[in-house]
Amino acid sequence: MDFDTDPTSLYSVKGIVILDQDGNRIIAKYFDKSVFGSVKEQKAFEKNLFSKTSRNSTSDIVLLDGVTCLYRSNVDLHFYVLGSSRENELILEALLTCLYDAISTVLRKQVEKKTLIDAMDTAMLIIDEICDEGIILETDSQAVVQRCNLKGDDISFSDQTFSQVGQTFIGAAREQLKWSLLK
Amino acid sequence: ALLFLHPIIVNLNMDSKADMKREKKDEESGGNPYAKLDVTAVLQECRAFNETPINARKCSIILTKLFHLVQQGDNIGRTEATEAFFGVTKLWQSKDATLRRLVYLAVKVLSTISDDVIIVTSSLTKDMTGKEDAYRAPAIRALCLITDAAMLQTIERYMKQAIVDRNPAVSSAALVSSIHLMKKAGDVVRRWANEVQEAASAEGHMVQLHALALLYQIRSNDRLAVNKLVQKFAKGGMRSPFALCYLIRIAKQLIEEDDQADSAFFQFIDSCLRHKSEMVVYEAASAIVSLPNTSPSELAPAISVLQLFCSSPKPALRFAAVRTLNKVSVKHPQAVTSCNVDLEKLITDSNRSIATLAITTLLKTGAESSVERLMKQISSFVSEISDEFKIVVVEAIRALIARYPRKHTVMLPFLANMLRNDGGFEYKREIVDTLIAIVEENPDARLAGLAQLCEFIEDCEHPALATKVLHLLGREAPKTANPHAYIRFVYNRVILETTQVRAAAVSALAKIGAQCPQLRPSIEGLLKNCLLDSEDEVRDRATFYLSVLDMAPAIVNSLVLDTLQSSPAALERAAAEYVENEEAHSNKFDLKSVPVCSAPVAKKAKTLLAEEVAPAKEKKTAANATAAAAERLSQIEGLTAGLGPLFKSTLPIPLTDNVNEYTVQCSKHIFANHVILEFEVKNTLNDQLLEQVNVSLEDAEGEWKALRQRPIARLPYGEPSSIFVLLPFPQSGAVQGVLGATLNFKVKDVDPSTGEPESDDTYDDSYVLEEVELCVSDSVQPLGKASFGPAWNALEEEDTVEETFSLANVSSIHEAIKKVCGLLGLAPCERSDIVPEGRNRHVVMMSGVFRGGHEVLAKANVAIDPNDNSIGLNLLIRCSESIIAEILATAIV
């Protein structure tokens, strides 16, 4: 897989990483094995990356060791897309936006460490759906959420609060009651 | 209805209680239950996959944990992984969508660490062709990952259907998987070109991109087809901005590769500058500015687009624009100057990567007249930025000085000022390195630079930097008008500093003494004081130099002024071999038997803007070629026996075009009295197996004769292998020669897919290669001398070989010097290869070591005749063996 030299190679995403507020790894998926071959190299890079980006504003871009890193943070989470330095930065940005928006939709806009951990399985599916072995698969967050078969009403029960579930059921029951009374 | 709902609500209630319990536990372990997973525990949990009915939620969590372990690099044994994988296959029965999706992911994740993943092929094939769209796409991707070329043929029909599927997810999955498969089974994928072509006109944005990329890869060997492809899509039909970006890349590649490329391609890229998507506009602009041979009028619209992006609210876009401008500024500084106002605004950007790129771009494009103003601007913010960025700024200043040497009057005080201010070691080192470079490269700035450095070491907290400066003083001070002025600075260090600085100061004193006889008595006096030092290293050095300084010039030269001519690693190896081999103890250890090589150049650390360094990967140099070759040759049994240590290896030279059926490249390994020619042969025909491959060499002069040869017994397709031919250097003492080479072999036809021979029949064939040239420079190892003058004088009693040439085909002094150094195989000393601008004559000093460890020195006087621009060369060569000096002189014809 040619991540750096061939300009016509589609392999351009070296990794997708989500870190918490202390720089600890929550999800990290690396595609370029020549740069991020071992976990040791990956962690060293994450540490360096976190120290360079954590103090800064909410969304930005930095070039680190020849890797273009786009990042975005919210509350206690930091989202990173690591791309080849030859890749169009705006394409990488589109990927980051897609990642963030898809996760935000699934977490119902509550993008926090706790909610993300509860929906870890879905988050992994989302990453699998937007990038395949380093090739960008999809950049439309709506399509990603839909493909993971996670349309709003389909989200598993455990992700909804008890009252929410209760309300839908009570609402449904009330409708039914109304109809039966009308008959 | 209410009664019916009741049990479900109770059920949910219980579930949420369990959830709360889990949360409580999570908080104790730092909030992330995935952070500290235990491999055995998770593998234990995997048994839940076998339960019926399947608990979807539970299994999903277990799978997620499993992925986490793999991601963390935890070692999962093959048996355990295989067991887990078989558990996963049971989950196919579940109807839960999330779990099913996770199962596909599990197949991919486990495919590398588990055995027998192939067993799920039929399940995946079923899902791939099934009704459920949500399962089809991930099933295709999982299936293509575990399949191989042979199995791919069985699902070929389904893949073709999937590529043209109306669902973009399915189509993209099939296309991207095909791109992955191009490496494994390119032949099969190439057969799907028609379907891929159809997909390229499909609706989905990403589908268009993936189809276009695959189509390009399928046709990339056929220039005409690629040309047609771009022409077709450039006319329209590509709505996806991603696909357009890709199309721009292909068009750019075509223009770069072909001088007579269709001008329509450039027009297409140019038209993309007016596209509505910023992504496409940026891609087009960056493509145009990086094209070779663009006229200013072609460049202008692209530059103005980038200029506009510089003030975009999006950091990514500003970054992209300024990074591209930075790159262009090297090639077209004039074009970028129009953006200077916008770039200056970016100096205060909140994103510091952008700010630094802006500064360095400004420094690169700055005209000589604007240097003062720029420096003033930098000094206004330099105290506010971090060390890392300061280093980048210093680097840019260094480049600026190299361009405008006359501006050292502005830069030196500026650097000295930066040196006096606060800063870490890395930053100070960068400044000191820059000052040292100025002193070495610019004779006009030498005095001022040395004065700044002397002042710096008076109060320097970093011993490493102090020793560096002292080393420089020892070398450079004798070249100044009054070297005694520096003795005070050096001797102050002996009194005040730590051990390593004191020792370095003692060496610097000795070097000044060795080169300035009039100062020697006073220096000897100072060295005598050092004999009472508290540290033995300082005392030892002082004692050693005191006894050496009075000896003959040649000895002073080699012991005080010269540096070690071999790499420490090679010296260590040779010494260890000598100690082990008791028979050799009757002779003295000979330093000449150690392979020579010049001092290793310190590898530059990556700076913030490492991109410019990154693509230039580790450059292949002759020095590390030699070390690698020595290792490789010694592993081949009986090849180098009795030849002595390897003196030098050259980089491989191709003897064929790289598009031929067989590619051959030759490297020369030089020993004291022999040459080994290594022919690396590669068979690029997949339907042939070559046997008994050998090379026959012919020398028209009859001087060179092969002693023995090591042929390749079997050369299958695609696996390079080497033939070795041993040639002794001719008795006549000649070192040059041109040998005609022919490759001889027996061909066996084989089945391209299996590599098995179709029959035992073979036929002889031969293949004429380009000539192998042995030249003088092969026998010489370039080795720069730190102080050339004394070494030159030391060889005074030897005969000097003098020759005068007039050089053809050379247009400048610089070029002539490069050519002479290349032909002789010598390294220029004391940076004498830098030709000051506007001179019409220049003397370059060169040195090196001839095969057998004989030192060779040469002076070349190059002059250009302003009337007809012809270049004359006067060459003086000295060597302890006069025959060698004569051999060297024959190098230039």
XYZ file of N, CA, C and O in Angstrom, chain B residues 267-387:
484
model
N -6.120 22.838 -19.847
C -7.356 23.633 -19.858
C -8.369 23.083 -18.868
O -9.077 23.843 -18.199
N -8.424 21.759 -18.800
C -9.365 21.134 -17.857
C -9.019 21.533 -16.415
O -9.882 21.977 -15.654
N -7.735 21.408 -16.059
C -7.338 21.758 -14.688
C -7.637 23.233 -14.438
O -8.160 23.609 -13.386
N -7.310 24.038 -15.435
C -7.539 25.472 -15.303
C -9.025 25.766 -15.081
O -9.392 26.601 -14.255
N -9.890 25.050 -15.805
C -11.328 25.307 -15.663
C -11.813 24.915 -14.273
O -12.785 25.481 -13.769
N -11.128 23.960 -13.654
C -11.527 23.535 -12.308
C -11.302 24.637 -11.280
O -11.843 24.576 -10.173
N -10.478 25.631 -11.637
C -10.264 26.751 -10.713
C -11.558 27.516 -10.483
O -11.674 28.282 -9.528
N -12.519 27.329 -11.383
C -13.786 28.053 -11.243
C -14.909 27.140 -10.774
O -16.075 27.481 -10.865
N -14.549 25.973 -10.257
C -15.563 25.032 -9.752
C -16.169 25.588 -8.466
O -15.561 26.422 -7.796
N -17.357 25.114 -8.125
C -17.992 25.699 -6.941
C -17.488 25.081 -5.638
O -17.667 25.659 -4.567
N -16.865 23.914 -5.725
C -16.359 23.291 -4.500
C -14.916 23.728 -4.209
O -14.049 23.643 -5.081
N -14.673 24.184 -3.005
C -13.327 24.651 -2.626
C -12.293 23.536 -2.771
O -11.148 23.773 -3.122
N -12.750 22.317 -2.465
C -11.866 21.160 -2.542
C -11.263 21.031 -3.939
O -10.061 20.852 -4.106
N -12.118 21.156 -4.946
C -11.681 21.010 -6.332
C -10.802 22.196 -6.730
O -9.770 22.024 -7.375
N -11.202 23.397 -6.308
C -10.444 24.597 -6.660
C -9.028 24.495 -6.091
O -8.045 24.741 -6.785
N -8.937 24.060 -4.829
C -7.615 23.940 -4.218
C -6.786 22.888 -4.929
O -5.609 23.083 -5.221
N -7.396 21.747 -5.224
C -6.679 20.666 -5.897
C -6.126 21.173 -7.239
O -4.966 20.912 -7.580
N -6.948 21.914 -7.965
C -6.526 22.420 -9.275
C -5.381 23.415 -9.109
O -4.376 23.348 -9.824
N -5.511 24.320 -8.136
C -4.476 25.336 -7.937
C -3.161 24.681 -7.553
O -2.100 25.016 -8.086
N -3.219 23.710 -6.646
C -1.968 23.098 -6.204
C -1.368 22.250 -7.319
O -0.155 22.092 -7.413
N -2.219 21.714 -8.198
C -1.694 20.961 -9.343
C -0.977 21.901 -10.302
O 0.122 21.609 -10.762
N -1.580 23.031 -10.577
C -0.981 23.962 -11.548
C 0.369 24.475 -11.056
O 1.346 24.492 -11.799
N 0.433 24.873 -9.787
C 1.686 25.462 -9.320
C 2.815 24.442 -9.250
O 3.980 24.823 -9.248
N 2.479 23.147 -9.169
C 3.574 22.177 -9.072
C 3.952 21.622 -10.440
O 4.869 20.812 -10.549
N 3.252 22.039 -11.493
C 3.608 21.562 -12.830
C 4.930 22.180 -13.276
O 5.226 23.312 -12.933
N 5.708 21.414 -14.060
C 6.941 22.014 -14.586
C 6.603 22.909 -15.780
O 5.555 22.736 -16.418
N 7.480 23.835 -16.075
C 7.363 24.686 -17.267
C 6.027 25.413 -17.394
O 5.388 25.363 -18.440
N 5.587 26.037 -16.341
C 4.368 26.828 -16.501
C 4.789 28.280 -16.712
O 5.736 28.747 -16.100
N 4.065 28.960 -17.556
C 4.384 30.363 -17.809
C 3.736 31.205 -16.707
O 2.776 30.775 -16.080
N 4.258 32.417 -16.479
C 3.689 33.261 -15.427
C 2.191 33.505 -15.619
O 1.444 33.551 -14.651
N 1.757 33.621 -16.877
C 0.333 33.893 -17.089
C -0.517 32.671 -16.736
O -1.677 32.795 -16.341
N 0.058 31.468 -16.901
C -0.681 30.262 -16.518
C -0.740 30.134 -15.003
O -1.698 29.628 -14.435
N 0.336 30.609 -14.381
C 0.471 30.453 -12.940
C -0.428 31.436 -12.184
O -0.973 31.113 -11.124
N -0.574 32.615 -12.749
C -1.226 33.713 -12.027
C -2.604 33.367 -11.446
O -2.835 33.627 -10.256
N -3.536 32.789 -12.237
C -4.855 32.522 -11.644
C -4.772 31.563 -10.458
O -5.482 31.756 -9.459
N -3.897 30.564 -10.553
C -3.772 29.594 -9.459
C -3.257 30.286 -8.199
O -3.758 30.049 -7.094
N -2.256 31.148 -8.388
C -1.690 31.845 -7.229
C -2.743 32.745 -6.592
O -2.866 32.814 -5.368
N -3.540 33.418 -7.421
C -4.517 34.329 -6.822
C -5.610 33.563 -6.076
O -6.158 34.047 -5.090
N -5.906 32.348 -6.544
C -6.851 31.511 -5.797
C -6.274 31.170 -4.421
O -6.946 31.285 -3.390
N -5.009 30.781 -4.410
C -4.366 30.427 -3.138
C -4.314 31.643 -2.222
O -4.505 31.542 -1.005
N -4.060 32.802 -2.824
C -4.006 34.047 -2.065
C -5.346 34.293 -1.381
O -5.410 34.677 -0.218
N -6.417 34.022 -2.116
C -7.764 34.212 -1.581
C -7.995 33.268 -0.398
O -8.560 33.646 0.630
N -7.529 32.018 -0.561
C -7.715 31.021 0.492
C -6.972 31.408 1.773
O -7.321 30.949 2.858
N -5.894 32.209 1.632
C -5.111 32.600 2.802
C -5.956 33.330 3.835
O -5.623 33.365 5.009
N -7.036 33.953 3.393
C -7.868 34.667 4.367
C -9.178 33.930 4.627
O -10.148 34.522 5.070
N -9.206 32.630 4.327
C -10.416 31.845 4.592
C -10.592 31.649 6.099
O -9.624 31.600 6.849
N -11.834 31.556 6.563
C -12.043 31.282 7.999
C -11.695 29.845 8.383
O -11.525 29.538 9.554
N -11.604 28.954 7.402
C -11.308 27.542 7.711
C -9.807 27.353 7.903
O -9.032 27.614 6.974
N -9.370 26.881 9.053
C -7.924 26.665 9.245
C -7.350 25.682 8.227
O -6.247 25.897 7.719
N -8.099 24.626 7.912
C -7.563 23.618 6.989
C -7.259 24.242 5.633
O -6.255 23.919 5.002
N -8.116 25.148 5.210
C -7.927 25.767 3.904
C -6.757 26.756 3.940
O -5.939 26.801 3.015
N -6.680 27.540 5.015
C -5.538 28.458 5.149
C -4.239 27.670 5.160
O -3.267 28.011 4.502
N -4.255 26.577 5.938
C -3.069 25.732 6.040
C -2.678 25.203 4.666
O -1.520 25.292 4.249
N -3.648 24.645 3.961
C -3.379 24.066 2.646
C -2.801 25.130 1.712
O -1.820 24.877 1.007
N -3.391 26.324 1.746
C -2.955 27.374 0.822
C -1.532 27.814 1.128
O -0.688 27.889 0.235
N -1.249 28.075 2.409
C 0.074 28.599 2.747
C 1.138 27.518 2.567
O 2.262 27.789 2.165
N 0.762 26.253 2.779
C 1.721 25.166 2.577
C 2.083 25.061 1.098
O 3.242 24.862 0.732
N 1.087 25.187 0.253
C 1.350 25.114 -1.173
C 2.191 26.312 -1.616
O 3.140 26.159 -2.384
N 1.863 27.500 -1.103
C 2.653 28.684 -1.460
C 4.101 28.509 -1.014
O 5.035 28.890 -1.717
N 4.267 27.920 0.142
C 5.608 27.672 0.661
C 6.404 26.805 -0.323
O 7.554 27.072 -0.618
N 5.745 25.760 -0.842
C 6.424 24.872 -1.789
C 6.761 25.612 -3.072
O 7.839 25.461 -3.624
N 5.814 26.388 -3.567
C 6.028 27.099 -4.834
C 7.142 28.118 -4.699
O 7.844 28.418 -5.658
N 7.273 28.696 -3.503
C 8.189 29.819 -3.332
C 9.630 29.444 -3.701
O 10.421 30.312 -4.018
N 9.948 28.147 -3.672
C 11.292 27.744 -4.066
C 11.458 27.895 -5.572
O 12.462 28.409 -6.057
N 10.427 27.447 -6.295
C 10.524 27.427 -7.756
C 10.181 28.778 -8.381
O 10.824 29.220 -9.313
N 9.146 29.392 -7.882
C 8.699 30.662 -8.472
C 8.601 31.761 -7.418
O 7.501 32.210 -7.102
N 9.741 32.181 -6.864
C 9.650 33.201 -5.811
C 8.947 34.476 -6.297
O 8.221 35.111 -5.544
N 9.137 34.791 -7.562
C 8.529 36.007 -8.093
C 7.010 35.978 -8.012
O 6.369 36.933 -7.600
N 6.453 34.824 -8.397
C 5.002 34.710 -8.437
C 4.390 34.853 -7.053
O 3.285 35.375 -6.888
N 5.124 34.363 -6.043
C 4.551 34.354 -4.697
C 4.623 35.741 -4.041
O 3.839 36.037 -3.146
N 5.541 36.575 -4.508
C 5.687 37.885 -3.857
C 4.381 38.669 -3.845
O 4.150 39.471 -2.951
N 3.504 38.391 -4.840
C 2.242 39.118 -4.868
C 1.372 38.782 -3.653
O 0.455 39.523 -3.317
N 1.656 37.660 -2.984
C 0.853 37.263 -1.820
C 1.465 37.762 -0.515
O 0.949 37.439 0.559
N 2.570 38.484 -0.603
C 3.297 38.818 0.622
C 2.442 39.505 1.676
O 2.572 39.234 2.865
N 1.548 40.393 1.222
C 0.707 41.117 2.184
C -0.168 40.126 2.959
O -0.258 40.189 4.189
N -0.762 39.185 2.232
C -1.620 38.206 2.903
C -0.814 37.303 3.822
O -1.269 36.934 4.897
N 0.388 36.953 3.370
C 1.220 36.079 4.193
C 1.622 36.784 5.482
O 1.651 36.172 6.554
N 1.909 38.076 5.382
C 2.313 38.805 6.579
C 1.186 38.840 7.610
O 1.422 38.806 8.801
N -0.053 38.862 7.111
C -1.194 38.824 8.034
C -1.235 37.496 8.783
O -1.653 37.421 9.928
N -0.809 36.443 8.093
C -0.893 35.104 8.692
C 0.156 34.860 9.771
O 0.085 33.879 10.496
N 1.152 35.764 9.867
C 2.197 35.575 10.870
C 1.598 35.518 12.270
O 2.111 34.840 13.162
N 0.493 36.191 12.462
C -0.130 36.213 13.792
C -1.273 35.211 13.901
O -2.074 35.267 14.827
N -1.360 34.279 12.971
C -2.457 33.305 12.985
C -2.454 32.494 14.281
O -1.384 32.180 14.820
N -3.657 32.174 14.764
C -3.722 31.421 16.029
C -3.196 29.997 15.849
O -2.710 29.379 16.782
N -3.308 29.461 14.653
C -2.721 28.152 14.390
C -1.245 28.354 14.059
O -0.888 28.965 13.059
N -0.388 27.816 14.928
C 1.020 28.152 14.783
C 1.697 27.470 13.608
O 2.691 27.944 13.096
N 1.131 26.346 13.154
C 1.682 25.727 11.941
C 1.527 26.685 10.776
O 2.434 26.840 9.952
N 0.373 27.319 10.710
C 0.119 28.260 9.619
C 1.063 29.452 9.732
O 1.672 29.876 8.747
N 1.213 29.972 10.964
C 2.067 31.133 11.173
C 3.500 30.841 10.734
O 4.122 31.633 10.021
N 4.011 29.678 11.136
C 5.394 29.355 10.808
C 5.581 29.182 9.310
O 6.571 29.634 8.742
N 4.614 28.514 8.683
C 4.710 28.355 7.233
C 4.731 29.713 6.549
O 5.454 29.926 5.576
N 3.939 30.632 7.082
C 3.898 31.963 6.481
C 5.253 32.653 6.605
O 5.756 33.229 5.634
N 5.865 32.573 7.792
C 7.167 33.232 7.985
C 8.200 32.650 7.040
O 8.913 33.367 6.353
N 8.278 31.321 7.006
C 9.322 30.716 6.186
C 9.097 31.017 4.712
O 10.055 31.196 3.964
N 7.843 31.080 4.308
C 7.581 31.434 2.914
C 8.078 32.846 2.638
O 8.721 33.105 1.615
N 7.786 33.745 3.556
C 8.229 35.127 3.372
C 9.747 35.200 3.290
O 10.298 35.921 2.461
N 10.409 34.447 4.149
C 11.872 34.477 4.120
C 12.409 33.923 2.809
O 13.423 34.363 2.305
N 11.717 32.926 2.264
C 12.188 32.336 1.012
C 11.994 33.286 -0.156
O 12.797 33.315 -1.076
N 10.895 34.019 -0.135
C 10.605 34.865 -1.288
C 11.204 36.249 -1.146
O 11.249 36.997 -2.101
N 11.616 36.593 0.068
C 12.097 37.948 0.312
C 13.229 38.332 -0.625
O 14.140 37.557 -0.876
N 13.175 39.529 -1.133
C 14.255 40.019 -1.978
C 15.368 40.519 -1.077
O 15.148 40.746 0.122
N 16.556 40.714 -1.670
C 17.695 41.129 -0.870
C 17.401 42.452 -0.155
O 17.796 42.669 0.984
N 16.650 43.300 -0.843
C 16.396 44.626 -0.274
C 15.440 44.574 0.915
O 15.448 45.450 1.774
N 14.604 43.508 0.967
C 13.603 43.477 2.040
C 14.071 42.690 3.254
O 13.319 42.516 4.213
N 15.311 42.195 3.194
C 15.799 41.372 4.303
C 15.730 42.126 5.623
O 15.219 41.605 6.621
N 16.202 43.395 5.614
C 16.211 44.177 6.851
C 14.821 44.268 7.473
O 14.629 44.038 8.652
N 13.857 44.587 6.589
C 12.495 44.778 7.084
C 11.953 43.478 7.676
O 11.352 43.466 8.754
N 12.215 42.362 6.975
C 11.725 41.074 7.455
C 12.324 40.721 8.811
O 11.633 40.248 9.717
N 13.636 40.963 8.945
C 14.307 40.628 10.189
C 13.704 41.427 11.338
O 13.524 40.925 12.438
N 13.385 42.662 11.040
C 12.791 43.518 12.065
C 11.451 42.925 12.500
O 11.134 42.842 13.675
N 10.698 42.462 11.483
C 9.388 41.888 11.771
C 9.516 40.619 12.614
O 8.754 40.416 13.559
N 10.482 39.825 12.266
C 10.663 38.578 13.017
C 11.040 38.896 14.458
O 10.497 38.313 15.397
N 11.956 39.860 14.640
C 12.400 40.121 16.006
C 11.259 40.655 16.865
O 11.302 40.563 18.089
N 10.193 41.173 16.208
C 9.080 41.688 17.009
C 8.261 40.563 17.636
O 7.628 40.740 18.658
N 8.273 39.379 17.009
C 7.446 38.308 17.601
C 8.249 37.107 18.062
O 7.702 36.179 18.639
N 9.554 37.133 17.821
C 10.323 35.922 18.086
C 10.290 35.529 19.557
O 10.352 34.353 19.912
N 10.122 36.507 20.430
C 10.110 36.168 21.850
C 8.792 35.523 22.260
O 8.701 34.898 23.307
N 7.767 35.642 21.417
C 6.444 35.131 21.806
C 6.215 33.696 21.379
O 5.275 33.056 21.855
N 7.025 33.194 20.446
C 6.741 31.855 19.951
C 7.589 30.810 20.669
O 8.586 31.141 21.304
N 7.154 29.551 20.552
C 7.851 28.491 21.281
C 9.182 28.145 20.594
O 9.402 28.497 19.436
N 10.033 27.452 21.322
C 11.349 27.083 20.810
C 11.274 26.382 19.460
O 12.038 26.654 18.550
